[in-house]
C-alpha positions as a printed Julia matrix, in Angstrom:
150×3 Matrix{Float64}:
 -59.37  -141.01  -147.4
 -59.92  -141.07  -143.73
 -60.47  -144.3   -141.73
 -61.64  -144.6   -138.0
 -60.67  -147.65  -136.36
 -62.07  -148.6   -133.14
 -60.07  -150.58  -130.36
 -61.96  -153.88  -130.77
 -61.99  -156.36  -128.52
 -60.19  -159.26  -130.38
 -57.54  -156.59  -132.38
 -58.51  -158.21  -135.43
 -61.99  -156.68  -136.24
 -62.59  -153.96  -138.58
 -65.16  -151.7   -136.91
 -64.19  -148.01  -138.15
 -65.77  -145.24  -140.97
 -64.13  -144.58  -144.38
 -65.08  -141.49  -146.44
 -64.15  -138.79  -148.35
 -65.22  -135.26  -147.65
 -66.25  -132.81  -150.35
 -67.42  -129.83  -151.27
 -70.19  -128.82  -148.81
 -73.51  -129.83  -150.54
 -76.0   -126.54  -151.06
 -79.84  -126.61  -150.98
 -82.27  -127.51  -149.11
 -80.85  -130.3   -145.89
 -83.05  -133.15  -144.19
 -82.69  -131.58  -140.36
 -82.72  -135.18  -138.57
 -82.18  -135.39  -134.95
 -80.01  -138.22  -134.65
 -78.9   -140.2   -131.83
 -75.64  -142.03  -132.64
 -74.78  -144.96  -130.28
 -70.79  -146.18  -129.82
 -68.68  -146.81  -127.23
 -65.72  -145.88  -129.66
 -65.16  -141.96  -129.47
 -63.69  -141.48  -132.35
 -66.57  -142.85  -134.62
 -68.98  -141.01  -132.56
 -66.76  -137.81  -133.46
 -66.5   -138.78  -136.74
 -70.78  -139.32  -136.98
 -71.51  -136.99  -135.0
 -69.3   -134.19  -137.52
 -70.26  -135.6   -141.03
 -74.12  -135.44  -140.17
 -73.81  -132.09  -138.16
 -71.92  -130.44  -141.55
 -75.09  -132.42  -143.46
 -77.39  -130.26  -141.48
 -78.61  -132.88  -139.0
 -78.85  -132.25  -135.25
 -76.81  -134.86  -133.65
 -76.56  -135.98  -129.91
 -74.07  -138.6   -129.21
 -73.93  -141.47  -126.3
 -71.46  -143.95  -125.81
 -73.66  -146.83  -123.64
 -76.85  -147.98  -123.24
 -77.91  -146.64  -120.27
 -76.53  -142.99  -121.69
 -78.52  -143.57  -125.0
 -81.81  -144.58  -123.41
 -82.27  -141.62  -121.13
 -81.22  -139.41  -124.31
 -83.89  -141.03  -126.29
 -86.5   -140.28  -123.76
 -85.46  -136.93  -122.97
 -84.43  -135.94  -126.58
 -87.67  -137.63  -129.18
 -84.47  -138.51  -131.72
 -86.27  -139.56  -135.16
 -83.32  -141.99  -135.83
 -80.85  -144.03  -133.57
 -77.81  -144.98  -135.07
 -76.87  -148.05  -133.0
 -73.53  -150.04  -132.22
 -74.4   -153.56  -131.41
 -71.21  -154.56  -129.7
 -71.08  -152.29  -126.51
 -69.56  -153.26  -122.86
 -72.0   -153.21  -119.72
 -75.54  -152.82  -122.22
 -75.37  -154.1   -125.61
 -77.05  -152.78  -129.06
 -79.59  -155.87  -128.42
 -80.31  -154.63  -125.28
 -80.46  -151.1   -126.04
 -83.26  -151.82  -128.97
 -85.39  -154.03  -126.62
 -85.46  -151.39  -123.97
 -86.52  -149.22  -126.27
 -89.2   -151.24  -127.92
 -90.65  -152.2   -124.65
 -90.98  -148.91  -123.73
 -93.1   -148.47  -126.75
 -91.01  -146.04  -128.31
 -90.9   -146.31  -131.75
 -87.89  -144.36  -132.83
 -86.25  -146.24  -136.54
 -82.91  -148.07  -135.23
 -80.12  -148.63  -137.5
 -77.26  -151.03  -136.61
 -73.76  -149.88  -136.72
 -71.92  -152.85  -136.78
 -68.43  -154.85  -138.04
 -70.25  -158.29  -137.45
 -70.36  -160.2   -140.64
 -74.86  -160.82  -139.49
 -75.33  -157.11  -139.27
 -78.26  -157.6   -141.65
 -79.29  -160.64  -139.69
 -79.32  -158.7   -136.55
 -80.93  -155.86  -137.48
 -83.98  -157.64  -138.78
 -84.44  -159.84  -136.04
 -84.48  -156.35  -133.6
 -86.64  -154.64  -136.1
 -84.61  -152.36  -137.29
 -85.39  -150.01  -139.76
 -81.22  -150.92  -142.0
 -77.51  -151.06  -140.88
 -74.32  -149.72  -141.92
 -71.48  -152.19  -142.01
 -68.54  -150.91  -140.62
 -66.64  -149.88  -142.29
 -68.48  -147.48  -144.3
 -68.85  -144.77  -146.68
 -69.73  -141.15  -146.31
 -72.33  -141.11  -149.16
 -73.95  -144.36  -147.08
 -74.48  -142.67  -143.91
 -75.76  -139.73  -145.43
 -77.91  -141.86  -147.44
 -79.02  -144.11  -144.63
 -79.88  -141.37  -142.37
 -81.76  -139.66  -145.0
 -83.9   -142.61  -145.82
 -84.71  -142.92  -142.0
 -84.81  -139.84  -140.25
 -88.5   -138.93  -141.74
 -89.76  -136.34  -143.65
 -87.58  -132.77  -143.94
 -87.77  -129.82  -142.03
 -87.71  -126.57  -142.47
């Protein structure tokens, strides 16, 4: 088991990733490109590795302003988005985003307890509750990203 804890602001909140890793998994791989959104490096390591060995491309920013000028440059088909960020905020982050008209599926990355409520009143497309699992990222991602590749 490995856990990735991030250095939150109050010391007392849980905000890292817990998973397993297995065997790799053969067949045919979604090939996402997925924007994952933290200002704790260690989870956007973490991420940005799992979904890489999964066969995703993965670009990683840890703010706002660094994840909004990857989104317009990049064309991501899913943003994996930390709401609680210094200097721009997840909230802020999706509403730049939707008044720019893009239309990219958001999921929250969060510890907060209202990580549902949060992500529906953004419009997100889900959230991942921090901690959380290898087989629910991949899962999550997979459900999101759009159709597959080759």
């Amino acid at each position: 088991m490995i856990e990735v804890w991030s250095g939150s602001r109050d010391g007392n909140e849980r905000a890292g990733l817990a998973h397993e890793r297995g065997a790799g998994k053969g067949g045919e791989r979604a090939r996402a490109r997925v924007l994952v959104v933290d200002d704790d490096n260690s989870i956007l390591d973490t991420v940005t590795s799992i979904l890489e060995s999964e066969g995703h491309q993965v670009m990683a920013a840890s703010g706002g302003e660094e994840a909004l000028s990857m989104v317009r440059a990049w064309h991501p088909t899913l943003v994996l988005l930390d709401m609680r960020m210094p200097i721009m905020d997840g909230w802020a982050v999706a509403k730049s985003l939707r008044e720019s008209g893009s239309r990219v599926p958001i999921v929250v990355m969060t510890a907060a307890e209202n990580a549902r409520r949060w992500a529906d009143e953004i419009g997100a497309a889900g959230h991942l509750d921090k901690p959380f699992g290898l087989d629910e990222l991949i899962a999550i991602v997979e459900r999101h990203a759009g159709p597959r590749q080759n």
